mmCIF file with all atom_site columns, C-alpha atoms in Angstrom:
data_model
loop_
_atom_site.group_PDB
_atom_site.id
_atom_site.type_symbol
_atom_site.label_atom_id
_atom_site.label_alt_id
_atom_site.label_comp_id
_atom_site.label_asym_id
_atom_site.label_entity_id
_atom_site.label_seq_id
_atom_site.pdbx_PDB_ins_code
_atom_site.Cartn_x
_atom_site.Cartn_y
_atom_site.Cartn_z
_atom_site.occupancy
_atom_site.B_iso_or_equiv
_atom_site.pdbx_formal_charge
_atom_site.auth_seq_id
_atom_site.auth_comp_id
_atom_site.auth_asym_id
_atom_site.auth_atom_id
_atom_site.pdbx_PDB_model_num
ATOM 1  C CA . MET O 1 1  ? -16.350 0.312   -12.040 1.00 0.00 ? 1  MET O CA 1
ATOM 2  C CA . GLN O 1 2  ? -13.755 -2.918  -11.562 1.00 0.00 ? 2  GLN O CA 1
ATOM 3  C CA . GLN O 1 3  ? -12.648 -4.383  -8.669  1.00 0.00 ? 3  GLN O CA 1
ATOM 4  C CA . THR O 1 4  ? -9.208  -3.483  -8.957  1.00 0.00 ? 4  THR O CA 1
ATOM 5  C CA . ASP O 1 5  ? -10.215 0.190   -9.338  1.00 0.00 ? 5  ASP O CA 1
ATOM 6  C CA . ILE O 1 6  ? -12.398 -0.041  -6.383  1.00 0.00 ? 6  ILE O CA 1
ATOM 7  C CA . TYR O 1 7  ? -9.696  -1.436  -4.144  1.00 0.00 ? 7  TYR O CA 1
ATOM 8  C CA . ILE O 1 8  ? -7.189  1.199   -5.227  1.00 0.00 ? 8  ILE O CA 1
ATOM 9  C CA . ASN O 1 9  ? -9.830  3.927   -4.944  1.00 0.00 ? 9  ASN O CA 1
ATOM 10 C CA . ALA O 1 10 ? -10.689 2.683   -1.361  1.00 0.00 ? 10 ALA O CA 1
ATOM 11 C CA . MET O 1 11 ? -6.912  2.498   -0.271  1.00 0.00 ? 11 MET O CA 1
ATOM 12 C CA . ALA O 1 12 ? -6.666  6.173   -1.607  1.00 0.00 ? 12 ALA O CA 1
ATOM 13 C CA . ASP O 1 13 ? -9.330  6.953   0.551   1.00 0.00 ? 13 ASP O CA 1
ATOM 14 C CA . TYR O 1 14 ? -7.922  5.377   3.445   1.00 0.00 ? 14 TYR O CA 1
ATOM 15 C CA . PHE O 1 15 ? -4.722  7.391   3.034   1.00 0.00 ? 15 PHE O CA 1
ATOM 16 C CA . ASP O 1 16 ? -6.654  10.688  2.657   1.00 0.00 ? 16 ASP O CA 1
ATOM 17 C CA . GLN O 1 17 ? -8.842  10.097  5.721   1.00 0.00 ? 17 GLN O CA 1
ATOM 18 C CA . SER O 1 18 ? -5.969  9.455   8.032   1.00 0.00 ? 18 SER O CA 1
ATOM 19 C CA . VAL O 1 19 ? -4.433  12.513  7.450   1.00 0.00 ? 19 VAL O CA 1
ATOM 20 C CA . ALA O 1 20 ? -6.610  14.337  9.844   1.00 0.00 ? 20 ALA O CA 1
ATOM 21 C CA . THR O 1 21 ? -6.083  11.963  12.563  1.00 0.00 ? 21 THR O CA 1
ATOM 22 C CA . ALA O 1 22 ? -2.843  10.347  12.391  1.00 0.00 ? 22 ALA O CA 1
ATOM 23 C CA . SER O 1 23 ? 0.521   10.829  14.291  1.00 0.00 ? 23 SER O CA 1
ATOM 24 C CA . ASP O 1 24 ? 3.451   11.711  12.670  1.00 0.00 ? 24 ASP O CA 1
ATOM 25 C CA . ASP O 1 25 ? 5.029   8.113   12.434  1.00 0.00 ? 25 ASP O CA 1
ATOM 26 C CA . GLN O 1 26 ? 1.867   6.937   10.962  1.00 0.00 ? 26 GLN O CA 1
ATOM 27 C CA . LEU O 1 27 ? 1.603   9.657   8.230   1.00 0.00 ? 27 LEU O CA 1
ATOM 28 C CA . PHE O 1 28 ? 5.238   8.708   7.621   1.00 0.00 ? 28 PHE O CA 1
ATOM 29 C CA . ALA O 1 29 ? 4.264   4.915   7.520   1.00 0.00 ? 29 ALA O CA 1
ATOM 30 C CA . ALA O 1 30 ? 1.290   5.808   5.260   1.00 0.00 ? 30 ALA O CA 1
ATOM 31 C CA . GLY O 1 31 ? 2.908   8.016   2.788   1.00 0.00 ? 31 GLY O CA 1
ATOM 32 C CA . TYR O 1 32 ? 5.777   4.769   2.728   1.00 0.00 ? 32 TYR O CA 1
ATOM 33 C CA . LEU O 1 33 ? 3.478   2.383   2.069   1.00 0.00 ? 33 LEU O CA 1
ATOM 34 C CA . ARG O 1 34 ? 1.408   4.566   -0.303  1.00 0.00 ? 34 ARG O CA 1
ATOM 35 C CA . GLY O 1 35 ? 4.672   5.022   -2.492  1.00 0.00 ? 35 GLY O CA 1
ATOM 36 C CA . HIS O 1 36 ? 4.837   1.228   -2.705  1.00 0.00 ? 36 HIS O CA 1
ATOM 37 C CA . ILE O 1 37 ? 1.178   0.618   -3.895  1.00 0.00 ? 37 ILE O CA 1
ATOM 38 C CA . ASP O 1 38 ? 1.321   3.685   -6.668  1.00 0.00 ? 38 ASP O CA 1
ATOM 39 C CA . LEU O 1 39 ? 4.978   1.970   -7.721  1.00 0.00 ? 39 LEU O CA 1
ATOM 40 C CA . ALA O 1 40 ? 3.070   -1.454  -7.892  1.00 0.00 ? 40 ALA O CA 1
ATOM 41 C CA . VAL O 1 41 ? -0.024  0.180   -9.285  1.00 0.00 ? 41 VAL O CA 1
ATOM 42 C CA . GLY O 1 42 ? 2.177   1.940   -12.047 1.00 0.00 ? 42 GLY O CA 1
ATOM 43 C CA . THR O 1 43 ? 4.228   -1.006  -12.677 1.00 0.00 ? 43 THR O CA 1
ATOM 44 C CA . LEU O 1 44 ? 1.208   -3.248  -13.297 1.00 0.00 ? 44 LEU O CA 1
ATOM 45 C CA . GLN O 1 45 ? -0.193  -0.595  -15.608 1.00 0.00 ? 45 GLN O CA 1
ATOM 46 C CA . LEU O 1 46 ? 2.875   -0.621  -17.863 1.00 0.00 ? 46 LEU O CA 1
ATOM 47 C CA . GLN O 1 47 ? 2.031   -4.218  -18.521 1.00 0.00 ? 47 GLN O CA 1
ATOM 48 C CA . GLU O 1 48 ? -0.879  -2.706  -20.225 1.00 0.00 ? 48 GLU O CA 1
ATOM 49 C CA . GLN O 1 49 ? -3.104  -5.920  -19.408 1.00 0.00 ? 49 GLN O CA 1
ATOM 50 C CA . ALA O 1 50 ? -5.982  -6.008  -16.683 1.00 0.00 ? 50 ALA O CA 1
ATOM 51 C CA . PHE O 1 51 ? -4.843  -7.321  -13.288 1.00 0.00 ? 51 PHE O CA 1
ATOM 52 C CA . SER O 1 52 ? -6.509  -8.195  -10.308 1.00 0.00 ? 52 SER O CA 1
ATOM 53 C CA . VAL O 1 53 ? -6.555  -7.321  -6.248  1.00 0.00 ? 53 VAL O CA 1
ATOM 54 C CA . ASP O 1 54 ? -4.537  -10.486 -5.549  1.00 0.00 ? 54 ASP O CA 1
ATOM 55 C CA . THR O 1 55 ? -1.973  -9.470  -8.012  1.00 0.00 ? 55 THR O CA 1
ATOM 56 C CA . LEU O 1 56 ? -1.502  -6.029  -7.013  1.00 0.00 ? 56 LEU O CA 1
ATOM 57 C CA . GLN O 1 57 ? -1.290  -7.169  -3.533  1.00 0.00 ? 57 GLN O CA 1
ATOM 58 C CA . GLN O 1 58 ? 1.204   -9.894  -4.184  1.00 0.00 ? 58 GLN O CA 1
ATOM 59 C CA . GLN O 1 59 ? 3.332   -6.915  -5.955  1.00 0.00 ? 59 GLN O CA 1
ATOM 60 C CA . VAL O 1 60 ? 2.950   -4.501  -3.039  1.00 0.00 ? 60 VAL O CA 1
ATOM 61 C CA . ALA O 1 61 ? 4.024   -7.664  -0.561  1.00 0.00 ? 61 ALA O CA 1
ATOM 62 C CA . LEU O 1 62 ? 7.013   -8.185  -2.914  1.00 0.00 ? 62 LEU O CA 1
ATOM 63 C CA . SER O 1 63 ? 8.411   -4.729  -2.875  1.00 0.00 ? 63 SER O CA 1
ATOM 64 C CA . LEU O 1 64 ? 7.905   -3.975  0.982   1.00 0.00 ? 64 LEU O CA 1
ATOM 65 C CA . GLN O 1 65 ? 9.847   -7.175  1.532   1.00 0.00 ? 65 GLN O CA 1
ATOM 66 C CA . GLN O 1 66 ? 12.524  -6.047  -0.460  1.00 0.00 ? 66 GLN O CA 1
ATOM 67 C CA . ALA O 1 67 ? 12.764  -2.683  1.195   1.00 0.00 ? 67 ALA O CA 1
ATOM 68 C CA . ILE O 1 68 ? 12.629  -4.344  4.673   1.00 0.00 ? 68 ILE O CA 1
ATOM 69 C CA . SER O 1 69 ? 14.972  -6.616  4.237   1.00 0.00 ? 69 SER O CA 1
ATOM 70 C CA . ALA O 1 70 ? 17.135  -3.836  2.452   1.00 0.00 ? 70 ALA O CA 1
ATOM 71 C CA . GLY O 1 71 ? 17.080  -2.273  5.905   1.00 0.00 ? 71 GLY O CA 1
ATOM 72 C CA . GLU O 1 72 ? 14.858  0.732   4.710   1.00 0.00 ? 72 GLU O CA 1
ATOM 73 C CA . LEU O 1 73 ? 12.827  0.969   7.827   1.00 0.00 ? 73 LEU O CA 1
ATOM 74 C CA . ASN O 1 74 ? 13.372  0.781   11.729  1.00 0.00 ? 74 ASN O CA 1
ATOM 75 C CA . ASP O 1 75 ? 11.466  -1.368  13.776  1.00 0.00 ? 75 ASP O CA 1
ATOM 76 C CA . ALA O 1 76 ? 8.897   1.010   14.548  1.00 0.00 ? 76 ALA O CA 1
ATOM 77 C CA . ASP O 1 77 ? 8.406   2.279   11.555  1.00 0.00 ? 77 ASP O CA 1
ATOM 78 C CA . GLN O 1 78 ? 8.444   -1.271  9.935   1.00 0.00 ? 78 GLN O CA 1
ATOM 79 C CA . ALA O 1 79 ? 5.737   -2.342  12.499  1.00 0.00 ? 79 ALA O CA 1
ATOM 80 C CA . LEU O 1 80 ? 3.540   0.763   11.596  1.00 0.00 ? 80 LEU O CA 1
ATOM 81 C CA . VAL O 1 81 ? 3.712   0.063   7.860   1.00 0.00 ? 81 VAL O CA 1
ATOM 82 C CA . VAL O 1 82 ? 2.987   -3.472  7.922   1.00 0.00 ? 82 VAL O CA 1
ATOM 83 C CA . ASP O 1 83 ? -0.009  -2.864  10.379  1.00 0.00 ? 83 ASP O CA 1
ATOM 84 C CA . ILE O 1 84 ? -1.291  -0.497  7.910   1.00 0.00 ? 84 ILE O CA 1
ATOM 85 C CA . TRP O 1 85 ? -0.897  -2.803  5.144   1.00 0.00 ? 85 TRP O CA 1
ATOM 86 C CA . GLN O 1 86 ? -2.549  -5.833  6.776   1.00 0.00 ? 86 GLN O CA 1
ATOM 87 C CA . HIS O 1 87 ? -5.350  -3.371  7.488   1.00 0.00 ? 87 HIS O CA 1
ATOM 88 C CA . LEU O 1 88 ? -5.359  -2.391  3.803   1.00 0.00 ? 88 LEU O CA 1
ATOM 89 C CA . GLN O 1 89 ? -5.634  -5.894  2.651   1.00 0.00 ? 89 GLN O CA 1
ATOM 90 C CA . GLN O 1 90 ? -8.921  -6.443  4.354   1.00 0.00 ? 90 GLN O CA 1
ATOM 91 C CA . LEU O 1 91 ? -10.722 -3.691  2.618   1.00 0.00 ? 91 LEU O CA 1
ATOM 92 C CA . PRO O 1 92 ? -14.015 -4.639  0.770   1.00 0.00 ? 92 PRO O CA 1
ATOM 93 C CA . CYS O 1 93 ? -13.354 -4.352  -3.248  1.00 0.00 ? 93 CYS O CA 1
#
């Protein structure tokens, strides 16, 4: 399995496992972030070229920055999303 696939699966596992213990706010933030990750993966897959973990992380970071700049999240939700994203970036791949 390719490094990028391992990373994507690790993120999916994190989201799936958090459902049992996360608060409503954490679930919202995780779902919001998962949407950005899924969008980035889909966009990169449409290019029909292999992509790296770094490229995926850059795409997600750009998407999040645009959303935050557009005011999509209140401060508390933004902090939760950023916290989860920072955690996900540290996952082994």
